Short mmCIF file of C-alpha atoms in Angstrom, two decimals:
data_model
loop_
_atom_site.label_atom_id
_atom_site.label_comp_id
_atom_site.label_asym_id
_atom_site.label_seq_id
_atom_site.Cartn_x
_atom_site.Cartn_y
_atom_site.Cartn_z
CA MET A 1 -103.09 -37.78 -96.52
CA GLN A 2 -103.75 -35.84 -98.97
CA ALA A 3 -99.96 -35.26 -99.51
CA ASN A 4 -98.82 -38.50 -99.61
CA VAL A 5 -101.57 -39.48 -102.03
CA LEU A 6 -100.13 -36.58 -104.83
CA LEU A 7 -96.43 -37.84 -104.16
CA VAL A 8 -97.07 -41.20 -105.14
CA ALA A 9 -99.14 -39.99 -108.07
CA GLY A 10 -96.38 -37.45 -109.12
CA VAL A 11 -93.94 -40.47 -108.63
CA ILE A 12 -96.09 -42.50 -111.24
CA LEU A 13 -96.56 -39.98 -113.67
CA PHE A 14 -92.69 -39.32 -113.58
CA ILE A 15 -92.04 -42.98 -114.17
CA PHE A 16 -94.29 -42.78 -117.56
CA LEU A 17 -93.54 -40.22 -119.06
CA ALA A 18 -89.83 -41.46 -118.70
CA TRP A 19 -90.74 -44.80 -120.39
CA ALA A 20 -92.78 -42.90 -122.83
CA SER A 21 -90.21 -40.53 -123.99
CA SER A 22 -87.72 -43.63 -124.54
CA GLY A 23 -89.75 -45.53 -126.76
CA GLY A 24 -92.65 -47.27 -124.99
CA PRO A 25 -93.96 -50.29 -126.06
CA GLU A 26 -91.83 -50.45 -128.98
CA ARG A 27 -88.80 -50.73 -126.76
CA ALA A 28 -89.84 -53.20 -124.65
CA ALA A 29 -90.38 -55.53 -128.15
CA SER A 30 -86.73 -54.71 -128.77
CA TRP A 31 -85.36 -55.92 -125.47
CA GLN A 32 -87.84 -59.20 -126.33
CA PRO A 33 -84.74 -60.94 -128.02
CA LEU A 34 -82.47 -60.39 -125.59
CA LEU A 35 -85.24 -62.01 -122.61
CA GLY A 36 -85.46 -65.12 -124.80
CA SER A 37 -81.64 -64.97 -126.08
CA PRO A 38 -80.31 -67.19 -123.29
CA PHE A 39 -82.57 -70.25 -124.32
CA LYS A 40 -81.76 -69.88 -128.04
CA VAL A 41 -78.15 -69.61 -126.93
CA ALA A 42 -78.36 -72.78 -124.84
CA SER A 43 -80.30 -74.65 -127.63
CA SER A 44 -77.07 -73.54 -130.55
CA SER A 45 -74.66 -75.05 -127.77
CA ILE A 46 -76.43 -78.34 -127.48
CA SER A 47 -76.94 -78.57 -131.52
CA ASP A 48 -73.48 -77.88 -132.24
CA THR A 49 -71.90 -80.33 -129.51
CA GLY A 50 -74.23 -82.83 -131.06
CA ALA A 51 -72.73 -82.03 -134.70
CA GLU A 52 -69.22 -82.36 -133.39
CA ARG A 53 -70.14 -85.45 -131.81
CA SER A 54 -71.18 -87.11 -134.68
CA GLU A 55 -68.52 -86.25 -136.76
CA ARG A 56 -65.95 -88.08 -133.81
CA ASN A 57 -67.82 -90.93 -134.51
CA GLU A 58 -67.72 -90.83 -137.83
CA GLU A 59 -63.58 -90.03 -137.94
CA ARG A 60 -63.54 -93.27 -135.43
CA GLU A 61 -65.38 -94.96 -138.16
CA LEU A 62 -63.22 -94.25 -140.60
CA SER A 63 -60.09 -94.92 -139.15
CA ARG A 64 -61.09 -98.40 -137.96
CA ILE A 65 -62.16 -99.40 -141.74
CA GLN A 66 -58.73 -98.12 -143.02
CA GLU A 67 -57.13 -100.07 -139.87
CA GLU A 68 -58.95 -103.27 -141.94
CA VAL A 69 -57.71 -101.84 -145.04
CA VAL A 70 -54.71 -102.11 -144.00
CA ASP A 71 -54.71 -105.63 -142.39
CA LEU A 72 -56.24 -107.05 -145.28
CA GLN A 73 -53.58 -105.58 -147.24
CA ARG A 74 -50.69 -106.78 -145.50
CA SER A 75 -52.67 -110.75 -145.41
CA ALA A 76 -52.75 -110.28 -149.03
CA VAL A 77 -49.16 -109.87 -149.20
CA SER A 78 -48.70 -112.25 -146.99
CA ALA A 79 -50.60 -115.09 -148.41
CA ALA A 80 -48.30 -114.29 -152.22
CA ARG A 81 -45.10 -114.32 -150.14
CA PHE A 82 -46.43 -117.87 -148.38
CA GLY A 83 -47.99 -119.70 -151.57
CA THR A 84 -49.58 -122.45 -151.90
CA PRO A 85 -50.21 -124.24 -148.27
CA SER A 86 -49.37 -127.32 -147.69
CA GLU A 87 -51.68 -129.97 -145.63
CA TYR A 88 -48.88 -130.02 -143.02
CA ARG A 89 -48.88 -125.90 -142.22
CA ASP A 90 -49.06 -125.71 -138.82
CA ARG A 91 -48.30 -129.08 -137.99
CA VAL A 92 -44.87 -128.82 -139.09
CA THR A 93 -42.81 -125.69 -137.93
CA LEU A 94 -39.73 -124.08 -139.65
CA SER A 95 -37.70 -122.50 -137.07
CA LEU A 96 -33.81 -120.07 -137.49
CA GLY A 97 -31.14 -121.45 -135.98
CA THR A 98 -28.95 -118.92 -133.68
CA SER A 99 -26.19 -118.94 -136.70
CA ALA A 100 -28.70 -118.87 -139.51
CA THR A 101 -27.06 -116.22 -140.91
CA SER A 102 -23.25 -117.23 -140.41
CA ASP A 103 -20.20 -117.33 -142.83
CA ASP A 104 -20.10 -120.86 -141.78
CA PRO A 105 -21.92 -123.54 -143.63
CA ASP A 106 -21.47 -126.37 -140.28
CA ARG A 107 -22.79 -123.38 -137.89
CA GLU A 108 -26.06 -122.60 -140.09
CA TYR A 109 -29.07 -124.51 -139.38
CA VAL A 110 -32.97 -124.41 -139.09
CA THR A 111 -34.62 -126.69 -137.00
CA ILE A 112 -38.02 -128.57 -138.23
CA THR A 113 -40.48 -129.39 -135.30
CA VAL A 114 -43.18 -131.73 -135.68
CA SER A 115 -46.38 -130.29 -133.37
CA THR A 116 -47.29 -132.88 -130.29
CA ARG A 117 -50.89 -133.10 -131.45
CA GLU A 118 -50.13 -134.67 -134.58
CA GLU A 119 -51.25 -137.84 -134.89
CA GLU A 120 -48.69 -139.45 -137.26
CA PRO A 121 -45.22 -139.43 -138.11
CA VAL A 122 -44.11 -137.30 -140.61
CA ASN A 123 -41.52 -138.10 -143.51
CA VAL A 124 -39.33 -135.05 -144.39
CA THR A 125 -36.93 -136.77 -146.34
CA GLY A 126 -37.20 -135.43 -150.15
CA TRP A 127 -38.76 -132.19 -148.56
CA ARG A 128 -36.96 -128.61 -149.93
CA LEU A 129 -35.46 -125.41 -148.09
CA SER A 130 -35.88 -122.60 -149.95
CA SER A 131 -33.92 -119.40 -150.16
CA SER A 132 -36.30 -116.05 -152.06
CA ALA A 133 -33.27 -114.40 -152.11
CA LYS A 134 -30.79 -117.09 -153.55
CA GLY A 135 -33.24 -118.79 -155.38
CA ARG A 136 -32.61 -121.61 -155.37
CA THR A 137 -33.55 -124.95 -153.23
CA ILE A 138 -32.27 -127.84 -151.27
CA ALA A 139 -33.36 -131.33 -150.54
CA ILE A 140 -33.60 -132.78 -147.15
CA PRO A 141 -31.80 -136.21 -147.27
CA THR A 142 -31.49 -139.90 -145.50
CA GLY A 143 -30.28 -140.84 -142.67
CA VAL A 144 -29.48 -143.27 -140.32
CA ASN A 145 -31.72 -144.40 -137.49
CA VAL A 146 -29.26 -145.93 -134.88
CA PRO A 147 -25.77 -145.61 -136.19
CA ARG A 148 -22.51 -147.25 -135.62
CA SER A 149 -18.91 -146.36 -135.79
CA SER A 150 -16.29 -147.46 -137.83
CA THR A 151 -19.19 -149.28 -140.09
CA ILE A 152 -21.16 -148.75 -143.18
CA ASN A 153 -24.59 -147.52 -141.71
CA ILE A 154 -27.94 -148.01 -144.06
CA GLU A 155 -29.62 -144.82 -144.45
CA GLU A 156 -33.03 -144.37 -144.70
CA ALA A 157 -35.85 -141.65 -144.44
CA VAL A 158 -35.86 -139.31 -141.76
CA ILE A 159 -39.10 -139.69 -140.15
CA LEU A 160 -40.35 -137.60 -137.69
CA ASN A 161 -42.59 -138.36 -134.76
CA PRO A 162 -45.03 -136.29 -132.90
CA GLY A 163 -42.67 -133.64 -130.64
CA ASP A 164 -39.64 -134.88 -132.79
CA ARG A 165 -37.58 -132.16 -134.41
CA ALA A 166 -34.52 -132.35 -137.04
CA ILE A 167 -31.65 -129.75 -136.66
CA VAL A 168 -30.83 -128.98 -140.45
CA VAL A 169 -27.12 -128.05 -140.88
CA VAL A 170 -26.12 -126.81 -144.11
CA GLY A 171 -22.70 -128.10 -143.93
CA GLU A 172 -21.20 -131.33 -143.49
CA SER A 173 -21.79 -134.18 -140.99
CA PRO A 174 -18.14 -134.54 -139.12
CA VAL A 175 -19.68 -138.65 -139.44
CA GLY A 176 -19.91 -138.57 -142.82
CA TYR A 177 -24.25 -138.82 -142.87
CA SER A 178 -27.39 -137.47 -141.11
CA PHE A 179 -28.41 -139.73 -137.73
CA ARG A 180 -30.59 -139.58 -135.35
CA GLU A 181 -29.67 -138.50 -131.44
CA ASN A 182 -29.65 -141.54 -129.14
CA MET A 183 -28.44 -141.84 -125.60
CA CYS A 184 -25.03 -142.89 -126.62
CA THR A 185 -24.49 -140.19 -129.13
CA GLY A 186 -22.63 -138.35 -126.65
CA TYR A 187 -19.90 -140.21 -126.98
CA LEU A 188 -18.90 -138.91 -130.76
CA ASP A 189 -17.65 -135.32 -129.65
CA GLN A 190 -15.24 -136.24 -127.86
CA PHE A 191 -12.98 -136.26 -130.58
CA GLN A 192 -14.98 -134.69 -133.46
CA GLU A 193 -17.04 -130.92 -133.56
CA PHE A 194 -20.78 -130.96 -134.22
CA TYR A 195 -22.49 -127.69 -133.70
CA PRO A 196 -24.57 -126.88 -131.88
CA LYS A 197 -23.37 -130.06 -129.34
CA LEU A 198 -24.18 -133.26 -129.10
CA ALA A 199 -26.87 -133.79 -125.72
CA HIS A 200 -24.68 -135.65 -123.20
CA GLN A 201 -27.13 -138.23 -121.82
CA CYS A 202 -25.21 -140.94 -121.32
CA PRO A 203 -25.45 -143.39 -118.42
CA ALA A 204 -22.67 -142.18 -116.21
CA PRO A 205 -19.31 -145.09 -116.42
CA VAL A 206 -19.81 -146.00 -112.56
CA ASP A 207 -23.69 -146.85 -113.14
CA ASP A 208 -23.08 -148.94 -116.21
CA PHE A 209 -20.05 -150.75 -114.47
CA ASP A 210 -22.68 -151.46 -111.37
CA ARG A 211 -25.13 -153.22 -114.25
CA PHE A 212 -23.11 -154.64 -116.77
CA TYR A 213 -19.47 -155.92 -115.06
CA LEU A 214 -19.31 -160.02 -115.03
CA GLY A 215 -15.49 -159.66 -113.58
CA SER A 216 -13.76 -160.67 -110.45
CA GLU A 217 -15.39 -159.65 -107.54
CA ARG A 218 -11.54 -158.81 -106.40
CA GLN A 219 -11.36 -155.93 -108.72
CA LEU A 220 -15.07 -154.32 -107.80
CA ASP A 221 -13.76 -151.37 -105.50
CA SER A 222 -10.77 -150.17 -107.42
CA CYS A 223 -12.55 -150.01 -111.05
CA ARG A 224 -15.42 -148.90 -109.63
CA ALA A 225 -13.84 -145.95 -107.43
CA PHE A 226 -11.81 -144.95 -110.30
CA LEU A 227 -14.94 -144.94 -112.89
CA ARG A 228 -16.52 -142.95 -110.10
CA GLY A 229 -14.29 -140.06 -110.94
CA GLU A 230 -15.05 -140.28 -114.85
CA ASN A 231 -17.12 -138.20 -116.87
CA ARG A 232 -20.42 -139.31 -118.27
CA CYS A 233 -20.15 -139.95 -122.92
CA GLU A 234 -16.15 -140.13 -122.68
CA ILE A 235 -14.02 -142.66 -123.04
CA PRO A 236 -11.92 -143.35 -120.15
CA ARG A 237 -8.24 -142.29 -120.93
CA ASP A 238 -5.20 -142.61 -118.30
CA ILE A 239 -6.44 -145.37 -116.64
CA PRO A 240 -4.40 -146.95 -113.71
CA SER A 241 -2.95 -150.19 -113.32
CA SER A 242 -3.95 -151.08 -110.19
CA VAL A 243 -7.52 -151.21 -111.59
CA GLY A 244 -6.62 -154.49 -113.48
CA ASN A 245 -6.92 -156.10 -116.60
CA GLU A 246 -10.90 -157.35 -116.37
CA CYS A 247 -11.74 -153.74 -115.41
CA GLU A 248 -9.41 -152.19 -118.18
CA ASN A 249 -11.15 -154.62 -120.73
CA PHE A 250 -15.30 -153.71 -119.30
CA ILE A 251 -13.48 -150.26 -120.01
CA ASP A 252 -12.40 -151.15 -123.62
CA THR A 253 -15.64 -153.32 -124.09
CA HIS A 254 -18.46 -151.28 -122.93
CA LEU A 255 -17.09 -147.34 -122.19
CA ASP A 256 -17.43 -145.89 -125.82
CA TYR A 257 -20.26 -144.99 -128.35
CA ASN A 258 -20.79 -148.61 -129.93
CA GLY A 259 -20.82 -150.46 -126.18
CA CYS A 260 -23.26 -147.95 -125.16
CA VAL A 261 -24.96 -148.69 -128.02
CA ASP A 262 -25.07 -152.73 -127.27
CA MET A 263 -25.27 -152.08 -123.98
CA HIS A 264 -28.58 -149.58 -123.93
CA LEU A 265 -30.18 -150.41 -127.53
CA GLY A 266 -32.62 -152.21 -125.69
CA ASP A 267 -33.77 -149.35 -122.80
CA ARG A 268 -37.06 -147.74 -123.25
CA ASP A 269 -35.81 -144.57 -123.61
CA PHE A 270 -32.61 -145.10 -125.98
CA LEU A 271 -33.90 -143.02 -128.88
CA SER A 272 -34.11 -139.10 -128.89
CA SER A 273 -36.42 -137.07 -130.39
CA THR A 274 -33.76 -135.24 -132.08
CA TRP A 275 -32.31 -136.20 -135.82
CA ARG A 276 -29.42 -134.12 -137.31
CA VAL A 277 -29.75 -133.97 -140.23
CA TYR A 278 -26.45 -132.64 -142.78
CA LEU A 279 -27.39 -130.75 -146.46
CA GLU A 280 -23.80 -131.34 -146.97
CA ARG A 281 -23.01 -127.75 -148.50
CA GLU A 282 -19.43 -126.96 -148.47
CA SER A 283 -20.39 -122.80 -148.77
CA GLY A 284 -23.37 -121.06 -146.84
CA PHE A 285 -27.12 -121.53 -148.26
CA PHE A 286 -28.85 -118.26 -146.60
CA THR A 287 -27.61 -115.12 -147.35
CA GLU A 288 -26.42 -112.44 -143.84
CA ASP A 289 -28.75 -109.72 -144.89
CA HIS A 290 -32.21 -110.80 -145.05
CA ASP A 291 -34.03 -113.81 -147.03
CA THR A 292 -37.10 -115.54 -146.59
CA LEU A 293 -36.38 -119.32 -146.34
CA LYS A 294 -39.24 -121.90 -147.07
CA LEU A 295 -39.85 -125.01 -146.22
CA LEU A 296 -41.63 -127.00 -149.24
CA ASP A 297 -42.73 -130.39 -148.43
CA ALA A 298 -42.47 -133.29 -151.29
CA SER A 299 -45.26 -131.84 -153.07
CA GLY A 300 -43.72 -128.36 -153.48
CA LYS A 301 -46.04 -126.79 -151.19
CA THR A 302 -45.32 -124.09 -148.63
CA VAL A 303 -45.12 -125.65 -145.20
CA ASP A 304 -43.87 -123.03 -142.80
CA LEU A 305 -41.66 -120.04 -143.69
CA VAL A 306 -39.24 -117.68 -141.70
CA SER A 307 -37.78 -114.37 -142.52
CA TYR A 308 -35.36 -112.06 -141.48
#
């Protein structure tokens, strides 16, 4: 038992002497920073992460402000290019036709459209189209509301109702004037070329026959059979003698543009929502490369513009 006590005491004494020889309490103090260092490193890491997050937030804010500045600059340039806004801005719009930059003035056109939300008709006669690249303007003329062939037509202001549009062609009119389309105007392009093509909304010849024919009943079947094969908005040709004189007279009197107008002028849907307006120029108005076209109202204020 005594020997064991002496052995333990010897081990303790050996450890104490080794500790003292290595520096004792001073050595222990030197280790203190190391013992605390994990916590200090962690604290430093948290602090650095917070600074980085703050820096990222500042960068995002600066980026947002810069984007706003760019948007404001663009808006200022756009406003300067637009000019003084008209009261009709956003109520009447201008759009390019498919051949706005054609070399052929007869295929160079724009479209003016009145919003369906507009409450009153809009008189566009006297409004002007302006080319920024060429520095010139041209006025929108008068037109014929219900044209007639082979006669003198009275022209009047081009008035667009809510939802109406005007196809404004730079070139010359095939019929010599601007006009409003109607149920029968499809007959006009049988012998003349319109661009864009006129709408073909004429009643079918056989329908007009059934509605308006007052001739002999004995010719009903042969005349109806012939007209059933004829196209709408086309004057029938190569009429067989078998249809009879009364059928031929009906065709000559009713199945052309003027005859169609006589029959259908009182129909509720006779008038179209589209005008064909011609500026009567022999050369192009727009540039081929790029341009800004403005629609100016009667006061010279900008209604709308398009760039290409």
